[in-house]
GROMACS .gro file of N, CA and C in nm:
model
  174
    1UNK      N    1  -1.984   3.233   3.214
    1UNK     CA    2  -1.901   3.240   3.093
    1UNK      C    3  -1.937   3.127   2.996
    2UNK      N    4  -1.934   3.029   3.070
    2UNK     CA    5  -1.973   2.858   2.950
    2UNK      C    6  -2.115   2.928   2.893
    3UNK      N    7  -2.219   2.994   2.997
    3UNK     CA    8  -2.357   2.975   2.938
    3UNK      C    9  -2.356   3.046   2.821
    4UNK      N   10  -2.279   3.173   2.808
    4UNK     CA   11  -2.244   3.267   2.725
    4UNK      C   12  -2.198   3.204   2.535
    5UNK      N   13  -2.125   3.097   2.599
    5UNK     CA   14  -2.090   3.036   2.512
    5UNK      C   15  -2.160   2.944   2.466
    6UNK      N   16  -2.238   2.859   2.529
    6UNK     CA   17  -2.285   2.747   2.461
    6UNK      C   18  -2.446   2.831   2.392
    7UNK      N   19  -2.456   2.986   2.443
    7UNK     CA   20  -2.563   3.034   2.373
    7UNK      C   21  -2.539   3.098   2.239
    8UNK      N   22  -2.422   3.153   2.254
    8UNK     CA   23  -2.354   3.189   2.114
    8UNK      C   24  -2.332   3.068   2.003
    9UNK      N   25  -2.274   2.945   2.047
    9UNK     CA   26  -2.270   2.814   1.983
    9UNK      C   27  -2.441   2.772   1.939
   10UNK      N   28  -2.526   2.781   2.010
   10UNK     CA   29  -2.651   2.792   1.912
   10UNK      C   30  -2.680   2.848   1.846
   11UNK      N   31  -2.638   2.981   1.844
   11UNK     CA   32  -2.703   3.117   1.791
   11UNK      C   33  -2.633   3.060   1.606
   12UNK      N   34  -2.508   3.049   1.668
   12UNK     CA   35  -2.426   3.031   1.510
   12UNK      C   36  -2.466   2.889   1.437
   13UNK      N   37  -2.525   2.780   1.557
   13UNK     CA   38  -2.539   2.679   1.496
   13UNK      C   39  -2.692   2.690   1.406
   14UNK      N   40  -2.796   2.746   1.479
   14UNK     CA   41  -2.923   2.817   1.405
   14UNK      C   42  -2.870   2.867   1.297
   15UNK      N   43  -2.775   2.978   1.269
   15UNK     CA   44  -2.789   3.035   1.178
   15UNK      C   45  -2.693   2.966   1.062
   16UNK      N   46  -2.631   2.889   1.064
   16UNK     CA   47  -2.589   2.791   0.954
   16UNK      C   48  -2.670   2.654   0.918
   17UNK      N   49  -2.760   2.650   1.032
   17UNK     CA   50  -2.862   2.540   0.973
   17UNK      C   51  -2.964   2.652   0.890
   18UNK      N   52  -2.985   2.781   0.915
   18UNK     CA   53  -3.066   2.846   0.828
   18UNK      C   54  -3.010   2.848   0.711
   19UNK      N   55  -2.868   2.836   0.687
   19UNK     CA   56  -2.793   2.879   0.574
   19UNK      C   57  -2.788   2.766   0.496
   20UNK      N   58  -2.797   2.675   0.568
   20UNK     CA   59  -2.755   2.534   0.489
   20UNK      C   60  -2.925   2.520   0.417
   21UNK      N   61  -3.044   2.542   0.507
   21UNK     CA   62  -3.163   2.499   0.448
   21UNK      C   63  -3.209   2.628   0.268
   22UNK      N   64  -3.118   2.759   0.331
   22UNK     CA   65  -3.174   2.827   0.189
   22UNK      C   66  -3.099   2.813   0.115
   23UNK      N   67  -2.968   2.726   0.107
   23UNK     CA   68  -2.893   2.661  -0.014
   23UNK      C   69  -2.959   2.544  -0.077
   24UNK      N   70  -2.980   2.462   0.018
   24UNK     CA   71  -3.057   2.314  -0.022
   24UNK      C   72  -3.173   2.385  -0.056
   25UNK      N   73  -3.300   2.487  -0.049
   25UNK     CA   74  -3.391   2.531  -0.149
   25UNK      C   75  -3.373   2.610  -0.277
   26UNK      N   76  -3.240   2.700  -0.315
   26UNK     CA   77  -3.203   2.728  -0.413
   26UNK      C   78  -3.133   2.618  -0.510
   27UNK      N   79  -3.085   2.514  -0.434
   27UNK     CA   80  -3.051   2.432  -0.520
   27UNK      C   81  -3.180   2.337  -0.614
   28UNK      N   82  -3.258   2.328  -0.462
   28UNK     CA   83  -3.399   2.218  -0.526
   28UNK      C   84  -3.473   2.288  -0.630
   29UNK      N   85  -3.452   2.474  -0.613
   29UNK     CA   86  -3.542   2.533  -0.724
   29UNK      C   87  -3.469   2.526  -0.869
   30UNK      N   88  -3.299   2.559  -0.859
   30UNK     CA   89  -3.258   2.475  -0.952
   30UNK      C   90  -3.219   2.386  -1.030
   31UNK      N   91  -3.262   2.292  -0.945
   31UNK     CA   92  -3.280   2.133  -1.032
   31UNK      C   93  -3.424   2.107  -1.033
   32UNK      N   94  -3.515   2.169  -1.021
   32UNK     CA   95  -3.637   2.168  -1.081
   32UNK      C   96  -3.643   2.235  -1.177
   33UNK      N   97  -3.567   2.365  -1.163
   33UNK     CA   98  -3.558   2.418  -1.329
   33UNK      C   99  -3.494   2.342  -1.449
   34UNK      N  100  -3.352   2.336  -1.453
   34UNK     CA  101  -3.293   2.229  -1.523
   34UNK      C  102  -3.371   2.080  -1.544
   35UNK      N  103  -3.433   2.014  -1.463
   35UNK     CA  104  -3.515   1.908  -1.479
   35UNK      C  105  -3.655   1.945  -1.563
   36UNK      N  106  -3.706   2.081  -1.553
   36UNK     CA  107  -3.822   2.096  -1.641
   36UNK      C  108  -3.783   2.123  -1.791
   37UNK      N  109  -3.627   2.223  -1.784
   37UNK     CA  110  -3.562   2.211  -1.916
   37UNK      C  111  -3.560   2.132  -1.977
   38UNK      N  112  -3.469   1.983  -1.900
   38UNK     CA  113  -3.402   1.880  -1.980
   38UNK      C  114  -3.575   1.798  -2.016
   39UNK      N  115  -3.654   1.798  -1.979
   39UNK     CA  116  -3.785   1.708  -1.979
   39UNK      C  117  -3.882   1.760  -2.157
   40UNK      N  118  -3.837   1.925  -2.143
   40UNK     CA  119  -3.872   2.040  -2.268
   40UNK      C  120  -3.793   1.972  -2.327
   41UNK      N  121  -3.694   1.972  -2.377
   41UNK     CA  122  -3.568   1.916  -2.434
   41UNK      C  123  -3.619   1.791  -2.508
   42UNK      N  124  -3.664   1.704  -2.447
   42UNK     CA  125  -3.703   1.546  -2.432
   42UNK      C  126  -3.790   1.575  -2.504
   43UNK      N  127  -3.892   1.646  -2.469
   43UNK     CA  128  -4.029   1.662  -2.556
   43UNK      C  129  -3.991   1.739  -2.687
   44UNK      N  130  -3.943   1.825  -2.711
   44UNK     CA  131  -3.893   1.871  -2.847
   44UNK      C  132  -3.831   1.745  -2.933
   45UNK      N  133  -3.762   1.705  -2.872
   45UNK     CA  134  -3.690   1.579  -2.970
   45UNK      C  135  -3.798   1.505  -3.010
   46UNK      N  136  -3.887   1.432  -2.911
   46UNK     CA  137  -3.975   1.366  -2.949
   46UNK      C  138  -4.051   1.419  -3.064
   47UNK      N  139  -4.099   1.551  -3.030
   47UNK     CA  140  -4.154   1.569  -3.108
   47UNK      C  141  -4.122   1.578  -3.267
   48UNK      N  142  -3.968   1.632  -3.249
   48UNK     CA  143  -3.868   1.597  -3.385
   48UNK      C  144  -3.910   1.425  -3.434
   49UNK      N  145  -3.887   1.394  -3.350
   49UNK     CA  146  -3.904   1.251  -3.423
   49UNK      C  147  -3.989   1.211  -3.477
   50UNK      N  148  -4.127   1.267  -3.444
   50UNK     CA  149  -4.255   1.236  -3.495
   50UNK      C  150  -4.263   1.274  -3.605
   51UNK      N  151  -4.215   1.405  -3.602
   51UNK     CA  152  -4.204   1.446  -3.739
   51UNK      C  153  -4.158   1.409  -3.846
   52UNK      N  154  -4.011   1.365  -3.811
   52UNK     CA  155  -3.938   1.295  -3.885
   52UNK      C  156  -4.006   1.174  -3.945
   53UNK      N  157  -4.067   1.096  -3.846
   53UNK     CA  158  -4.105   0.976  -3.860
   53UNK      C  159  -4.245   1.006  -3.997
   54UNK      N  160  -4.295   1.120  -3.964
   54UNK     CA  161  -4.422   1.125  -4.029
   54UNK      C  162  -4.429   1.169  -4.168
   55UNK      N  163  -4.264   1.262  -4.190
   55UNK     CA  164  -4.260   1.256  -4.309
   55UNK      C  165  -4.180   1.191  -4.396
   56UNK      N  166  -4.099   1.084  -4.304
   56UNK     CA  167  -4.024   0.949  -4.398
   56UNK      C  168  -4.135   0.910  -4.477
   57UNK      N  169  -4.265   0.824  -4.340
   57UNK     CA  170  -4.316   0.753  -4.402
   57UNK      C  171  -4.342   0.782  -4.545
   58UNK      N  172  -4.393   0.703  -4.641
   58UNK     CA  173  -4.400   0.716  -4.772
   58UNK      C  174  -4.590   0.741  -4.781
   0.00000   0.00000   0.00000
């Protein structure tokens, strides 16, 4: 009866460490997305600025 159990207690513990690892990779794919956004983001401004900067100058 215990063996029964402590094999079922793996079975479920496997399958929430599987669950936990394809959350922690959907999360890492979306904070690599958002991080390539906010970085686009960064670079647009910059590039605003250059602009800006290039047509202050006199």
């Amino acid at each position: 009866m215990a063996r029964i159990q402590i094999l079922e207690y793996r079975h479920t513990r496997i399958r929430s460490n599987i669950m936990v690892w394809l959350l922690s990779a959907t999360n890492s794919k979306k904070r690599s997305q958002t991080l390539k956004r906010t970085r686009w983001k960064q670079g647009q401004k910059r590039q605003l600025k250059k602009l800006c900067g290039f047509l202050s100058t006199p």
